CSV table of C-alpha atoms and ligand atoms in Angstrom, one decimal:
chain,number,residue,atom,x,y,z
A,1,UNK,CA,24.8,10.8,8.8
A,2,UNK,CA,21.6,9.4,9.9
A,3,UNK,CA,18.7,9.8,7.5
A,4,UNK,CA,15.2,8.8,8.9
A,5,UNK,CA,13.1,8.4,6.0
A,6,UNK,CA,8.8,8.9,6.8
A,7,UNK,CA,5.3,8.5,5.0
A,8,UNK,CA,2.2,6.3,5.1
A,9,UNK,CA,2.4,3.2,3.8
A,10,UNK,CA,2.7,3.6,0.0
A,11,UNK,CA,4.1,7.0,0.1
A,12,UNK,CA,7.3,5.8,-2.4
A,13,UNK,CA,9.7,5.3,0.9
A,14,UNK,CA,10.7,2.5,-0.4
A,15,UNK,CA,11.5,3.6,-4.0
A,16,UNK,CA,13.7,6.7,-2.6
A,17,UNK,CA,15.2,4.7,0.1
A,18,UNK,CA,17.0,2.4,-2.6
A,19,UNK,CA,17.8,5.7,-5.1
A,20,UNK,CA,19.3,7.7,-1.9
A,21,UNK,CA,21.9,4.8,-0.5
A,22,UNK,CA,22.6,4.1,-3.9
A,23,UNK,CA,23.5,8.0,-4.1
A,24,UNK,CA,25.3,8.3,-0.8
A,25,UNK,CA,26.9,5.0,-0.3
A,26,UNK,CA,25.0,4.2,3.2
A,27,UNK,CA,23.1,1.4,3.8
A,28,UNK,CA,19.1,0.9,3.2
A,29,UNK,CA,17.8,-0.4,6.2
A,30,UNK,CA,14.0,-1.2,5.8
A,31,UNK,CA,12.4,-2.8,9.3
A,32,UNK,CA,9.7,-4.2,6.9
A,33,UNK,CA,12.0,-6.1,4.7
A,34,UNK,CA,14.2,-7.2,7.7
A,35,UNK,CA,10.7,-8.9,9.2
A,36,UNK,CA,9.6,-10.5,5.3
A,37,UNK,CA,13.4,-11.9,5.5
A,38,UNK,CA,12.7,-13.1,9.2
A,39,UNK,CA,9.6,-14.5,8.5
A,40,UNK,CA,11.2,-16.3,5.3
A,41,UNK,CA,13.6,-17.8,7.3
A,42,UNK,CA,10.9,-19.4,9.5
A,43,UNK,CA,12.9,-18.0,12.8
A,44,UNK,CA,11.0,-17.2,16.3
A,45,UNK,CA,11.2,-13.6,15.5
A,46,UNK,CA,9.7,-14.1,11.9
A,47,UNK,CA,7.2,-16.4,13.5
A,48,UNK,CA,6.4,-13.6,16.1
A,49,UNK,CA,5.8,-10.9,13.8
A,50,UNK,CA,4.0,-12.7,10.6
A,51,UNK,CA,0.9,-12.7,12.1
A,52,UNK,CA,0.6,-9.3,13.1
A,53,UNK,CA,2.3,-8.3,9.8
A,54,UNK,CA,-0.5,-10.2,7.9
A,55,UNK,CA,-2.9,-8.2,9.7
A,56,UNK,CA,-1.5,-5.0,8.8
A,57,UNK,CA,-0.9,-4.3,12.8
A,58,UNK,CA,2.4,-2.9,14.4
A,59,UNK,CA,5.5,-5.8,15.6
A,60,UNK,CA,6.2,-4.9,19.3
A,61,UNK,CA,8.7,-2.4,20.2
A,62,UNK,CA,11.3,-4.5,22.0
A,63,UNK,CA,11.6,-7.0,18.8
A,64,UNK,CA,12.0,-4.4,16.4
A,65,UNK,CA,14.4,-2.2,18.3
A,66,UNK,CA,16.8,-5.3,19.2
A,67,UNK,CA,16.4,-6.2,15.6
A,68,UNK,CA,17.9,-2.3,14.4
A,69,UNK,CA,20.4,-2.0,17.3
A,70,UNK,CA,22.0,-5.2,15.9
A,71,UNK,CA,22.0,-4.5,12.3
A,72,UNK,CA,23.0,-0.7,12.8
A,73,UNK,CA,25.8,-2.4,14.8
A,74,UNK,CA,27.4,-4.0,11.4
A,75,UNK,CA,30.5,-2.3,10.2
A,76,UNK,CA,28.7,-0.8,7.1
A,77,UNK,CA,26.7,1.5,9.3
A,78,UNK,CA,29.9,3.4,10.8
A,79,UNK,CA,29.4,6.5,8.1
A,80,UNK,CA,25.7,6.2,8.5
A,81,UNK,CA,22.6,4.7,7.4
A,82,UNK,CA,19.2,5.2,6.0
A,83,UNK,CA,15.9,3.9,8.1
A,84,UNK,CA,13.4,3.3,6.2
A,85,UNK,CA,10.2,2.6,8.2
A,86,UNK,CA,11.7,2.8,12.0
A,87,UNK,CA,11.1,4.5,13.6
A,88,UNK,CA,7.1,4.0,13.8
A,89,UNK,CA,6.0,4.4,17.6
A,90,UNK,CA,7.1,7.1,20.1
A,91,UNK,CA,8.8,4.4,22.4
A,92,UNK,CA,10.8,3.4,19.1
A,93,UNK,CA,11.9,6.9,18.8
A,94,UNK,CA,13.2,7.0,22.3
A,95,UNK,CA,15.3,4.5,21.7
A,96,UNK,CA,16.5,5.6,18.9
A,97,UNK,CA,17.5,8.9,20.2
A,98,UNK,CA,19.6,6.7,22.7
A,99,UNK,CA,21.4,4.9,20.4
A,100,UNK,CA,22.1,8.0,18.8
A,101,UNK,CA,23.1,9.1,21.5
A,102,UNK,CA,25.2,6.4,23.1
A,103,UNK,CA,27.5,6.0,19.5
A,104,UNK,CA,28.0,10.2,19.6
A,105,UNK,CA,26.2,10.2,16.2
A,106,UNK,CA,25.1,13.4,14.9
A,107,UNK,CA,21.0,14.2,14.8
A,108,UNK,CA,18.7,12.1,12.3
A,109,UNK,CA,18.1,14.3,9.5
A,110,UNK,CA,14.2,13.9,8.2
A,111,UNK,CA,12.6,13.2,4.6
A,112,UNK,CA,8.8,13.1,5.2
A,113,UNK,CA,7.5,11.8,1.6
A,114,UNK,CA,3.8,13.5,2.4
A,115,UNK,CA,0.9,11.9,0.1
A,116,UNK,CA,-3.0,12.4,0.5
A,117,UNK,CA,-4.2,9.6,2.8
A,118,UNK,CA,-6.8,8.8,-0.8
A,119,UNK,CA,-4.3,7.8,-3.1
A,120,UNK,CA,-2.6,5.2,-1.3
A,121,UNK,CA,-4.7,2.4,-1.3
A,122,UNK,CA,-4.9,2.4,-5.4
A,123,UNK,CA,-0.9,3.1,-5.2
A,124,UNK,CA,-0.7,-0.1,-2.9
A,125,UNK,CA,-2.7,-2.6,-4.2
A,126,UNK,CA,-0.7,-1.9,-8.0
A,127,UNK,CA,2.3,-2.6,-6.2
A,128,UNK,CA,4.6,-5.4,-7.3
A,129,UNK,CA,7.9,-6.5,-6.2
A,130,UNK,CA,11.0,-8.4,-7.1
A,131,UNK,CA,11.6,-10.8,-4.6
A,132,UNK,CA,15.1,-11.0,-5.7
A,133,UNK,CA,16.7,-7.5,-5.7
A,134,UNK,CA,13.9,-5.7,-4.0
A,135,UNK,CA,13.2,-3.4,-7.1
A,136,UNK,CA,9.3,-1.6,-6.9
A,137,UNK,CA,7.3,-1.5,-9.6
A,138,UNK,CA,3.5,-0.1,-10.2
A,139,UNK,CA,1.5,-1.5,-12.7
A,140,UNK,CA,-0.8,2.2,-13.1
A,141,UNK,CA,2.5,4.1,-13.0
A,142,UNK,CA,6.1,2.3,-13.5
A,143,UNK,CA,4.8,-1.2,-14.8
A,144,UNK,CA,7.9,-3.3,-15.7
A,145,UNK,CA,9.4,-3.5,-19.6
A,146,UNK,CA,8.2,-7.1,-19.9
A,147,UNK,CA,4.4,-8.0,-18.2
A,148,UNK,CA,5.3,-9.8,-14.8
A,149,UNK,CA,8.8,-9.9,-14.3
A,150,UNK,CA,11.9,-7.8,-13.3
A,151,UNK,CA,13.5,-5.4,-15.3
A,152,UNK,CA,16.7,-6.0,-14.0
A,153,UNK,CA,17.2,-9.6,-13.1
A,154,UNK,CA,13.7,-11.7,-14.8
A,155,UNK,CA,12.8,-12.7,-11.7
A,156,UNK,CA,8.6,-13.1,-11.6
A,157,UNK,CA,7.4,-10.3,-9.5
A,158,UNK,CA,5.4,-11.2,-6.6
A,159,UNK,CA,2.4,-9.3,-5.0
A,160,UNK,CA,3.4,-8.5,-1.0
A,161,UNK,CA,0.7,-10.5,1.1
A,162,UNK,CA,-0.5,-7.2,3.1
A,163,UNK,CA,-1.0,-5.5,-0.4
A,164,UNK,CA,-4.2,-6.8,-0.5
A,165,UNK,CA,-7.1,-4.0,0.2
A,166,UNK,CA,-8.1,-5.1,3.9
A,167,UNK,CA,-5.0,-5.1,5.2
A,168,UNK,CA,-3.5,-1.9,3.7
A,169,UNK,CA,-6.8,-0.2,4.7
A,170,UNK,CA,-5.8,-1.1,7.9
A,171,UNK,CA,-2.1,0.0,7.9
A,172,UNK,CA,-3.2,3.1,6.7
A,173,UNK,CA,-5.2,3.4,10.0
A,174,UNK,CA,-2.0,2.0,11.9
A,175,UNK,CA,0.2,5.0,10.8
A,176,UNK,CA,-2.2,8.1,11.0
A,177,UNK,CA,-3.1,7.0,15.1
A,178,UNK,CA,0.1,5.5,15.7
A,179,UNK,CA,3.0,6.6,13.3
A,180,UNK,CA,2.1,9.8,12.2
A,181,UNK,CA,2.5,11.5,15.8
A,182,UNK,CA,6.1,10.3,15.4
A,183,UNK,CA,6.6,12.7,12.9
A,184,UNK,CA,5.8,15.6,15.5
A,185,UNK,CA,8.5,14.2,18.2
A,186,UNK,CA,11.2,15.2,15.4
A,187,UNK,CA,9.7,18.3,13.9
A,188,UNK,CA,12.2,20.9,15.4
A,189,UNK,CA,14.9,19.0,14.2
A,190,UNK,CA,16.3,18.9,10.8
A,191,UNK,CA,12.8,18.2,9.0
A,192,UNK,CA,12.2,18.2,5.5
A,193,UNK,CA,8.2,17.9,4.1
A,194,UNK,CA,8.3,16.7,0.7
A,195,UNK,CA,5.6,16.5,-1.8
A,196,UNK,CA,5.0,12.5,-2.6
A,197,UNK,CA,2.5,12.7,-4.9
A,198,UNK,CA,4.7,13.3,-8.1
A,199,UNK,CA,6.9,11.1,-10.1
A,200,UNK,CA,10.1,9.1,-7.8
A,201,UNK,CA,12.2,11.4,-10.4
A,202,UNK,CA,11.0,14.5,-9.6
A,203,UNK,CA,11.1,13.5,-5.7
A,204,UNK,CA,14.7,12.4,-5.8
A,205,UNK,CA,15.4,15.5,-7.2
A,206,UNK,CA,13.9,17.5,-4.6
A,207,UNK,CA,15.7,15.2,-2.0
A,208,UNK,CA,19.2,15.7,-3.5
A,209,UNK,CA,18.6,19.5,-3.7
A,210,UNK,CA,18.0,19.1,0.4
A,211,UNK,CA,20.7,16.8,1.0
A,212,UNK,CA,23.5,17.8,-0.8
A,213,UNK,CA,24.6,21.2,1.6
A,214,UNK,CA,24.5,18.8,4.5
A,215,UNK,CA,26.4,16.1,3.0
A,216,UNK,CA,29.1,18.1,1.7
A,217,UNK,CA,28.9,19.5,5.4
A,218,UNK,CA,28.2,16.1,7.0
A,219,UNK,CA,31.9,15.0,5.2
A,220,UNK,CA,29.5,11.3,4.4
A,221,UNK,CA,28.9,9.3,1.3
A,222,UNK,CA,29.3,9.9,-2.5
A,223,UNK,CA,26.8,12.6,-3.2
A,224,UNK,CA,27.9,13.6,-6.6
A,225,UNK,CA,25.4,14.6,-9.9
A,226,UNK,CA,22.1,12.3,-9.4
A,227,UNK,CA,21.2,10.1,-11.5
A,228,UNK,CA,18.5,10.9,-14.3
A,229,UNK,CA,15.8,8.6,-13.3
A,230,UNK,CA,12.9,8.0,-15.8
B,1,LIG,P1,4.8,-0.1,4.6
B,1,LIG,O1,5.5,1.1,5.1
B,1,LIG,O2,4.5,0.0,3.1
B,1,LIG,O3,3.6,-0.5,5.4
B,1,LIG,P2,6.9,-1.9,5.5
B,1,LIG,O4,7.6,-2.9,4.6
B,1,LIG,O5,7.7,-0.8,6.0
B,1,LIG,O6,5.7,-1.4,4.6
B,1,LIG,O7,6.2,-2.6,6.8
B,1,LIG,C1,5.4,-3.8,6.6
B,1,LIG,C2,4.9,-4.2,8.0
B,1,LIG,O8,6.1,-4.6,8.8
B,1,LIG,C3,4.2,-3.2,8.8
B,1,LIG,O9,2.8,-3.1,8.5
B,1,LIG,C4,4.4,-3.8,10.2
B,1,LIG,O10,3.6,-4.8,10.5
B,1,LIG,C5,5.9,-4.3,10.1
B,1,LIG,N1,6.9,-3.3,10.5
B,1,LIG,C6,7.8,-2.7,9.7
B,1,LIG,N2,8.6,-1.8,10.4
B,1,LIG,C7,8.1,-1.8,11.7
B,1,LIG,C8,8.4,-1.1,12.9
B,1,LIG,N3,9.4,-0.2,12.9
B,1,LIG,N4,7.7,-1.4,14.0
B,1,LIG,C9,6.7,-2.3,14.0
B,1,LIG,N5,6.3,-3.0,12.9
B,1,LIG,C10,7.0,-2.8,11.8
């Protein structure tokens, strides 16, 4: 199956993302993660897109969509995948559609994490990562046990560079002109609106209670009971 997770920037994407692969046994692929790791590798890509990424603009379409043709080309992919944050422009769509296409796979299925345009700029400049495994925290709402560093491996968390107030401001504005009318291009299709603005526990939930007829249906991943999530 092919789950295509959207939401403004801050909506908790990348907190479900994790919790549903995890769940399903598919792979988390997060376009924003594969450009930090490009850009931490110093290649031309990552040297193409940090700029624009430090700005809180949009990487073009052609180097993003090379970038998730060849990663949803890896072996791990064949029972499906998760996108998290692709895709984000209507041309990226169209391709998408064609790869879907192309490899006979059956149609995306959509979790739209919905949160009030207002609350996302608090939600995003608390945010802290772990630059190890990946794990979010929040320091208003899910702070880590110990002040500063991972609950699950030590590591110091780090503050993401385009966390800062400017530059979410302006990827909020990025999404609503740019991503948002993505959403539209796939709302006949298996859609899902979900609530963001509640606890990740309550949203996995909600998303487990969508995808669990279709998974059983689908024949893919573990499914199973969820887990209880604090
Ligand atoms: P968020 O959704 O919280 O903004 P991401 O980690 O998904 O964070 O993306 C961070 C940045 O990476 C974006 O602001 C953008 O510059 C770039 N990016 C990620 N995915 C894409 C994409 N599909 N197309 C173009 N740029 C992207």
């Amino acid at each position: 199956m092919v789950l295509l997770l959207f939401g403004p920037p801050g909506s908790g994407k990348g907190t479900q993302s994790r919790l549903i692969a995890n769940w399903l046994g598919v792979p988390a692929i997060s376009t924003g993660d594969m450009l930090r790791a490009e850009i931490q590798a110093a290649t031309a890509l990552g040297q193409a897109a940090q700029s624009i990424m430090a700005s809180g603009g949009l990487v073009g379409d052609d180097l993003v969509n090379k970038m998730l043709s060849h990663r949803v080309a890896q072996p791990d992919c064949r029972s499906g995948f998760l996108l998290d944050g692709y895709p984000r422009t209507l041309e990226q769509a169209g391709f998408l559609d064609r790869l879907i296409d192309e490899r006979r796979l059956k149609k995306p299925i959509i979790l739209h994490l919905d949160v009030p345009l207002d609350a996302l700029v608090g939600r995003l400049t608390s945010r802290r990562q772990c630059p190890k495994c990946g794990r979010i925290y929040n320091l208003l709402h899910q702070p880590p046990k110990t002040a500063g560093f991972c609950d699950d491996d030590g590591t110091p968390l780090v503050t993401r560079k385009d966390d800062q107030e400017d530059v979410v401001k302006e990827r909020i504005r990025t999404y609503d002109a740019v991503s948002r009318p993505v959403i539209a291009h796939y709302q006949d299709s298996n859609y899902h609106q979900i609530r963001g603005d509640r606890s990740p526990g309550y949203i996995f939930e909600e998303i487990t209670g969508i995808l669990e007829p279709l998974v059983s249906k689908n024949g893919a991943g573990g499914g199973g009971k969820p887990p209880i999530i604090e």
